[in-house]
């Protein structure tokens, strides 16, 4: 049996602080760099890093890959969901401008998506496509995936069978949060399980 270990880590705080950032390509703040460096331990061992192309993920992933002397792969399909008209707004600003739409989104992001946003179903499909591509290509290895809160929610929904309408409310995914997924490949099939989730 061959085992693949995939550690997913959300980026740290970007410049500009907490907001619906989506496709806004802000780099990490000083606090964000501290959060990411603090989330990595001396016991961590990876064979490769896969990263979102967004600056808040890619810059840290590049630094770490250089330090560990391991390959880094940039995967466009692991970028964050586009939040449409909400991009660049804080939760308070969205609440003031859009009222109940904010709570509707958290309760059911499939039918309550922001105006002009990427559909959650489309987001899920592209994330799973990118995730599974690297799961296959790096089968049997230990992989770090540097990505976004929404991406981690989609991967967990995929692995655990969480309905998409519950995918944004089932897990807290704060900055520098880590999740570990183990994938066992055998002659009987492929078996996935969530080993840990550390908000």
PDB file of C-alpha atoms in Angstrom:
ATOM      1  CA  UNK A   1       0.000   0.000   0.000  1.00  0.00           C
ATOM      2  CA  UNK A   2       1.213   3.507  -0.854  1.00  0.00           C
ATOM      3  CA  UNK A   3       0.354   6.471   1.388  1.00  0.00           C
ATOM      4  CA  UNK A   4       0.227  10.138   0.412  1.00  0.00           C
ATOM      5  CA  UNK A   5       0.178  12.780   3.148  1.00  0.00           C
ATOM      6  CA  UNK A   6      -1.187  16.202   2.228  1.00  0.00           C
ATOM      7  CA  UNK A   7      -0.848  19.084   4.680  1.00  0.00           C
ATOM      8  CA  UNK A   8      -2.978  22.101   3.809  1.00  0.00           C
ATOM      9  CA  UNK A   9      -2.128  25.450   5.376  1.00  0.00           C
ATOM     10  CA  UNK A  10      -4.058  28.675   4.963  1.00  0.00           C
ATOM     11  CA  UNK A  11      -2.027  31.815   4.288  1.00  0.00           C
ATOM     12  CA  UNK A  12      -1.413  34.291   7.108  1.00  0.00           C
ATOM     13  CA  UNK A  13      -2.898  37.762   7.484  1.00  0.00           C
ATOM     14  CA  UNK A  14      -2.522  39.808   4.269  1.00  0.00           C
ATOM     15  CA  UNK A  15      -1.846  43.524   4.126  1.00  0.00           C
ATOM     16  CA  UNK A  16      -5.124  45.340   4.664  1.00  0.00           C
ATOM     17  CA  UNK A  17      -6.372  42.907   7.294  1.00  0.00           C
ATOM     18  CA  UNK A  18      -9.544  40.832   7.356  1.00  0.00           C
ATOM     19  CA  UNK A  19     -11.884  41.296   4.394  1.00  0.00           C
ATOM     20  CA  UNK A  20     -13.540  39.422   1.547  1.00  0.00           C
ATOM     21  CA  UNK A  21     -10.332  39.365  -0.470  1.00  0.00           C
ATOM     22  CA  UNK A  22     -10.988  36.725  -3.117  1.00  0.00           C
ATOM     23  CA  UNK A  23      -9.003  37.600  -6.252  1.00  0.00           C
ATOM     24  CA  UNK A  24      -7.409  40.728  -4.693  1.00  0.00           C
ATOM     25  CA  UNK A  25      -3.723  39.872  -4.774  1.00  0.00           C
ATOM     26  CA  UNK A  26      -2.465  41.400  -1.529  1.00  0.00           C
ATOM     27  CA  UNK A  27       0.849  40.171  -0.066  1.00  0.00           C
ATOM     28  CA  UNK A  28       1.269  38.993   3.511  1.00  0.00           C
ATOM     29  CA  UNK A  29       1.565  41.584   6.254  1.00  0.00           C
ATOM     30  CA  UNK A  30       4.402  41.385   8.786  1.00  0.00           C
ATOM     31  CA  UNK A  31       1.956  39.631  11.114  1.00  0.00           C
ATOM     32  CA  UNK A  32       1.070  37.228   8.309  1.00  0.00           C
ATOM     33  CA  UNK A  33       4.716  36.289   7.794  1.00  0.00           C
ATOM     34  CA  UNK A  34       5.069  35.678  11.540  1.00  0.00           C
ATOM     35  CA  UNK A  35       1.940  33.499  11.560  1.00  0.00           C
ATOM     36  CA  UNK A  36       3.196  31.363   8.688  1.00  0.00           C
ATOM     37  CA  UNK A  37       6.727  30.953   9.973  1.00  0.00           C
ATOM     38  CA  UNK A  38       5.344  30.138  13.420  1.00  0.00           C
ATOM     39  CA  UNK A  39       3.078  27.423  12.002  1.00  0.00           C
ATOM     40  CA  UNK A  40       6.039  25.430  10.646  1.00  0.00           C
ATOM     41  CA  UNK A  41       7.948  23.238  13.098  1.00  0.00           C
ATOM     42  CA  UNK A  42      11.362  21.618  13.041  1.00  0.00           C
ATOM     43  CA  UNK A  43       9.667  18.213  12.814  1.00  0.00           C
ATOM     44  CA  UNK A  44       7.874  18.994   9.547  1.00  0.00           C
ATOM     45  CA  UNK A  45       9.087  16.983   6.564  1.00  0.00           C
ATOM     46  CA  UNK A  46       7.797  17.413   3.022  1.00  0.00           C
ATOM     47  CA  UNK A  47       8.935  16.220  -0.374  1.00  0.00           C
ATOM     48  CA  UNK A  48       7.251  19.021  -2.340  1.00  0.00           C
ATOM     49  CA  UNK A  49       5.126  22.151  -1.990  1.00  0.00           C
ATOM     50  CA  UNK A  50       2.069  23.025  -4.070  1.00  0.00           C
ATOM     51  CA  UNK A  51       0.862  26.619  -3.833  1.00  0.00           C
ATOM     52  CA  UNK A  52      -1.878  28.924  -5.001  1.00  0.00           C
ATOM     53  CA  UNK A  53      -0.554  31.562  -7.415  1.00  0.00           C
ATOM     54  CA  UNK A  54      -1.780  34.378  -5.152  1.00  0.00           C
ATOM     55  CA  UNK A  55       0.999  36.464  -3.547  1.00  0.00           C
ATOM     56  CA  UNK A  56      -0.229  35.786  -0.002  1.00  0.00           C
ATOM     57  CA  UNK A  57       0.489  32.083  -0.563  1.00  0.00           C
ATOM     58  CA  UNK A  58       3.179  31.942  -3.232  1.00  0.00           C
ATOM     59  CA  UNK A  59       5.750  34.200  -1.549  1.00  0.00           C
ATOM     60  CA  UNK A  60       5.837  32.171   1.665  1.00  0.00           C
ATOM     61  CA  UNK A  61       5.753  28.871  -0.238  1.00  0.00           C
ATOM     62  CA  UNK A  62       8.748  30.016  -2.272  1.00  0.00           C
ATOM     63  CA  UNK A  63      10.701  30.992   0.823  1.00  0.00           C
ATOM     64  CA  UNK A  64       9.989  27.666   2.512  1.00  0.00           C
ATOM     65  CA  UNK A  65      10.774  25.605  -0.591  1.00  0.00           C
ATOM     66  CA  UNK A  66      14.140  27.375  -0.808  1.00  0.00           C
ATOM     67  CA  UNK A  67      14.905  26.701   2.835  1.00  0.00           C
ATOM     68  CA  UNK A  68      13.940  23.022   2.594  1.00  0.00           C
ATOM     69  CA  UNK A  69      15.435  22.584  -0.899  1.00  0.00           C
ATOM     70  CA  UNK A  70      12.346  20.873  -2.242  1.00  0.00           C
ATOM     71  CA  UNK A  71      10.357  21.411  -5.475  1.00  0.00           C
ATOM     72  CA  UNK A  72       7.548  23.971  -5.600  1.00  0.00           C
ATOM     73  CA  UNK A  73       4.583  23.763  -7.969  1.00  0.00           C
ATOM     74  CA  UNK A  74       2.179  26.652  -8.621  1.00  0.00           C
ATOM     75  CA  UNK A  75      -1.413  25.512  -9.217  1.00  0.00           C
ATOM     76  CA  UNK A  76      -3.776  28.122 -10.635  1.00  0.00           C
ATOM     77  CA  UNK A  77      -6.876  26.094  -9.764  1.00  0.00           C
ATOM     78  CA  UNK A  78      -6.097  26.490  -6.031  1.00  0.00           C
ATOM     79  CA  UNK A  79      -6.641  30.271  -6.047  1.00  0.00           C
ATOM     80  CA  UNK A  80      -9.376  31.663  -3.775  1.00  0.00           C
ATOM     81  CA  UNK A  81     -13.029  31.997  -4.791  1.00  0.00           C
ATOM     82  CA  UNK A  82     -13.974  35.277  -6.440  1.00  0.00           C
ATOM     83  CA  UNK A  83     -16.333  37.221  -4.155  1.00  0.00           C
ATOM     84  CA  UNK A  84     -17.717  39.551  -6.813  1.00  0.00           C
ATOM     85  CA  UNK A  85     -19.066  42.852  -5.451  1.00  0.00           C
ATOM     86  CA  UNK A  86     -17.918  41.963  -1.932  1.00  0.00           C
ATOM     87  CA  UNK A  87     -14.205  41.902  -2.778  1.00  0.00           C
ATOM     88  CA  UNK A  88     -12.234  44.390  -0.706  1.00  0.00           C
ATOM     89  CA  UNK A  89     -15.072  44.827   1.807  1.00  0.00           C
ATOM     90  CA  UNK A  90     -15.071  43.854   5.483  1.00  0.00           C
ATOM     91  CA  UNK A  91     -17.928  41.836   6.962  1.00  0.00           C
ATOM     92  CA  UNK A  92     -19.213  45.016   8.586  1.00  0.00           C
ATOM     93  CA  UNK A  93     -19.251  46.840   5.257  1.00  0.00           C
ATOM     94  CA  UNK A  94     -21.021  43.947   3.539  1.00  0.00           C
ATOM     95  CA  UNK A  95     -23.600  43.844   6.348  1.00  0.00           C
ATOM     96  CA  UNK A  96     -24.219  47.581   6.005  1.00  0.00           C
ATOM     97  CA  UNK A  97     -24.565  47.494   2.217  1.00  0.00           C
ATOM     98  CA  UNK A  98     -26.164  44.103   1.594  1.00  0.00           C
ATOM     99  CA  UNK A  99     -27.999  43.325   4.833  1.00  0.00           C
ATOM    100  CA  UNK A 100     -29.229  39.750   5.173  1.00  0.00           C
ATOM    101  CA  UNK A 101     -27.243  38.571   2.157  1.00  0.00           C
ATOM    102  CA  UNK A 102     -24.187  38.109   4.395  1.00  0.00           C
ATOM    103  CA  UNK A 103     -25.868  35.667   6.796  1.00  0.00           C
ATOM    104  CA  UNK A 104     -27.530  33.931   3.834  1.00  0.00           C
ATOM    105  CA  UNK A 105     -24.108  33.346   2.290  1.00  0.00           C
ATOM    106  CA  UNK A 106     -22.667  31.757   5.449  1.00  0.00           C
ATOM    107  CA  UNK A 107     -25.773  29.591   5.899  1.00  0.00           C
ATOM    108  CA  UNK A 108     -25.920  28.467   2.263  1.00  0.00           C
ATOM    109  CA  UNK A 109     -23.147  29.713  -0.056  1.00  0.00           C
ATOM    110  CA  UNK A 110     -24.616  27.825  -3.019  1.00  0.00           C
ATOM    111  CA  UNK A 111     -27.875  29.768  -3.224  1.00  0.00           C
ATOM    112  CA  UNK A 112     -26.726  32.854  -1.281  1.00  0.00           C
ATOM    113  CA  UNK A 113     -23.620  33.803  -3.244  1.00  0.00           C
ATOM    114  CA  UNK A 114     -22.560  37.469  -3.452  1.00  0.00           C
ATOM    115  CA  UNK A 115     -23.557  39.472  -6.552  1.00  0.00           C
ATOM    116  CA  UNK A 116     -21.108  38.790  -9.369  1.00  0.00           C
ATOM    117  CA  UNK A 117     -19.272  36.092  -7.418  1.00  0.00           C
ATOM    118  CA  UNK A 118     -17.886  32.831  -8.724  1.00  0.00           C
ATOM    119  CA  UNK A 119     -20.460  30.076  -8.221  1.00  0.00           C
ATOM    120  CA  UNK A 120     -19.526  27.775  -5.332  1.00  0.00           C
ATOM    121  CA  UNK A 121     -20.223  24.710  -7.498  1.00  0.00           C
ATOM    122  CA  UNK A 122     -17.710  25.972 -10.092  1.00  0.00           C
ATOM    123  CA  UNK A 123     -15.222  26.839  -7.338  1.00  0.00           C
ATOM    124  CA  UNK A 124     -15.547  23.351  -5.865  1.00  0.00           C
ATOM    125  CA  UNK A 125     -15.005  21.667  -9.223  1.00  0.00           C
ATOM    126  CA  UNK A 126     -11.835  23.608 -10.060  1.00  0.00           C
ATOM    127  CA  UNK A 127     -10.351  23.194  -6.572  1.00  0.00           C
ATOM    128  CA  UNK A 128     -10.965  19.439  -6.555  1.00  0.00           C
ATOM    129  CA  UNK A 129      -9.523  19.202 -10.078  1.00  0.00           C
ATOM    130  CA  UNK A 130      -6.291  20.935  -9.001  1.00  0.00           C
ATOM    131  CA  UNK A 131      -6.067  19.064  -5.705  1.00  0.00           C
ATOM    132  CA  UNK A 132      -6.568  15.642  -7.267  1.00  0.00           C
ATOM    133  CA  UNK A 133      -4.076  16.359 -10.048  1.00  0.00           C
ATOM    134  CA  UNK A 134      -1.286  16.874  -7.516  1.00  0.00           C
ATOM    135  CA  UNK A 135      -2.519  14.028  -5.333  1.00  0.00           C
ATOM    136  CA  UNK A 136      -1.968  11.760  -8.345  1.00  0.00           C
ATOM    137  CA  UNK A 137       1.293  13.314  -9.525  1.00  0.00           C
ATOM    138  CA  UNK A 138       2.838  13.271  -6.041  1.00  0.00           C
ATOM    139  CA  UNK A 139       1.340   9.968  -4.908  1.00  0.00           C
ATOM    140  CA  UNK A 140       3.303   8.351  -2.097  1.00  0.00           C
ATOM    141  CA  UNK A 141       4.936  11.625  -1.042  1.00  0.00           C
ATOM    142  CA  UNK A 142       4.526  14.149   1.784  1.00  0.00           C
ATOM    143  CA  UNK A 143       3.106  17.345   0.324  1.00  0.00           C
ATOM    144  CA  UNK A 144       2.443  20.824   1.724  1.00  0.00           C
ATOM    145  CA  UNK A 145      -0.343  22.779   0.014  1.00  0.00           C
ATOM    146  CA  UNK A 146      -0.282  26.539   0.716  1.00  0.00           C
ATOM    147  CA  UNK A 147      -3.695  27.929  -0.112  1.00  0.00           C
ATOM    148  CA  UNK A 148      -6.824  29.749   1.102  1.00  0.00           C
ATOM    149  CA  UNK A 149      -9.662  29.309   3.566  1.00  0.00           C
ATOM    150  CA  UNK A 150     -12.191  28.676   0.811  1.00  0.00           C
ATOM    151  CA  UNK A 151      -9.899  26.156  -0.890  1.00  0.00           C
ATOM    152  CA  UNK A 152      -9.428  24.218   2.352  1.00  0.00           C
ATOM    153  CA  UNK A 153     -13.209  24.152   2.862  1.00  0.00           C
ATOM    154  CA  UNK A 154     -13.698  22.711  -0.637  1.00  0.00           C
ATOM    155  CA  UNK A 155     -11.048  20.028  -0.111  1.00  0.00           C
ATOM    156  CA  UNK A 156     -12.559  19.047   3.254  1.00  0.00           C
ATOM    157  CA  UNK A 157     -16.026  18.946   1.688  1.00  0.00           C
ATOM    158  CA  UNK A 158     -14.613  16.625  -0.978  1.00  0.00           C
ATOM    159  CA  UNK A 159     -12.802  14.327   1.455  1.00  0.00           C
ATOM    160  CA  UNK A 160     -15.532  14.204   4.114  1.00  0.00           C
ATOM    161  CA  UNK A 161     -18.576  14.335   1.843  1.00  0.00           C
ATOM    162  CA  UNK A 162     -19.872  17.630   3.285  1.00  0.00           C
ATOM    163  CA  UNK A 163     -22.730  19.094   1.216  1.00  0.00           C
ATOM    164  CA  UNK A 164     -21.658  22.279  -0.554  1.00  0.00           C
ATOM    165  CA  UNK A 165     -24.447  24.300   1.042  1.00  0.00           C
ATOM    166  CA  UNK A 166     -22.796  23.560   4.427  1.00  0.00           C
ATOM    167  CA  UNK A 167     -19.190  23.889   3.266  1.00  0.00           C
ATOM    168  CA  UNK A 168     -18.569  27.406   4.619  1.00  0.00           C
ATOM    169  CA  UNK A 169     -20.068  26.785   8.064  1.00  0.00           C
ATOM    170  CA  UNK A 170     -18.666  23.370   9.025  1.00  0.00           C
ATOM    171  CA  UNK A 171     -15.068  24.337   9.895  1.00  0.00           C
ATOM    172  CA  UNK A 172     -13.253  27.346  11.294  1.00  0.00           C
ATOM    173  CA  UNK A 173     -10.260  28.065   9.043  1.00  0.00           C
ATOM    174  CA  UNK A 174      -8.289  30.963  10.566  1.00  0.00           C
ATOM    175  CA  UNK A 175      -4.996  32.336   9.276  1.00  0.00           C
ATOM    176  CA  UNK A 176      -2.165  29.744   9.224  1.00  0.00           C
ATOM    177  CA  UNK A 177      -4.615  26.946  10.075  1.00  0.00           C
ATOM    178  CA  UNK A 178      -3.317  23.462   9.214  1.00  0.00           C
ATOM    179  CA  UNK A 179      -5.194  20.338   8.115  1.00  0.00           C
ATOM    180  CA  UNK A 180      -3.720  16.908   7.324  1.00  0.00           C
ATOM    181  CA  UNK A 181      -5.256  14.461   4.874  1.00  0.00           C
ATOM    182  CA  UNK A 182      -3.989  10.924   4.406  1.00  0.00           C
ATOM    183  CA  UNK A 183      -4.627   9.069   1.166  1.00  0.00           C
ATOM    184  CA  UNK A 184      -3.967   5.333   1.063  1.00  0.00           C
ATOM    185  CA  UNK A 185      -3.621   3.707  -2.354  1.00  0.00           C
ATOM    186  CA  UNK A 186      -3.998  -0.072  -2.597  1.00  0.00           C
ATOM    187  CA  UNK A 187      -5.170  -2.741  -5.009  1.00  0.00           C
ATOM    188  CA  UNK A 188      -8.637  -2.331  -3.480  1.00  0.00           C
ATOM    189  CA  UNK A 189      -8.909   1.372  -4.257  1.00  0.00           C
ATOM    190  CA  UNK A 190      -8.072   4.800  -2.849  1.00  0.00           C
ATOM    191  CA  UNK A 191      -9.118   5.717   0.694  1.00  0.00           C
ATOM    192  CA  UNK A 192      -9.030   9.301   2.025  1.00  0.00           C
ATOM    193  CA  UNK A 193      -9.331  10.459   5.612  1.00  0.00           C
ATOM    194  CA  UNK A 194      -8.841  13.662   7.588  1.00  0.00           C
ATOM    195  CA  UNK A 195      -6.123  13.074  10.173  1.00  0.00           C
ATOM    196  CA  UNK A 196      -6.150  16.491  11.860  1.00  0.00           C
ATOM    197  CA  UNK A 197      -7.556  20.006  11.613  1.00  0.00           C
ATOM    198  CA  UNK A 198      -5.884  22.640  13.775  1.00  0.00           C
ATOM    199  CA  UNK A 199      -7.623  26.066  13.754  1.00  0.00           C
TER     200      UNK A 199
END
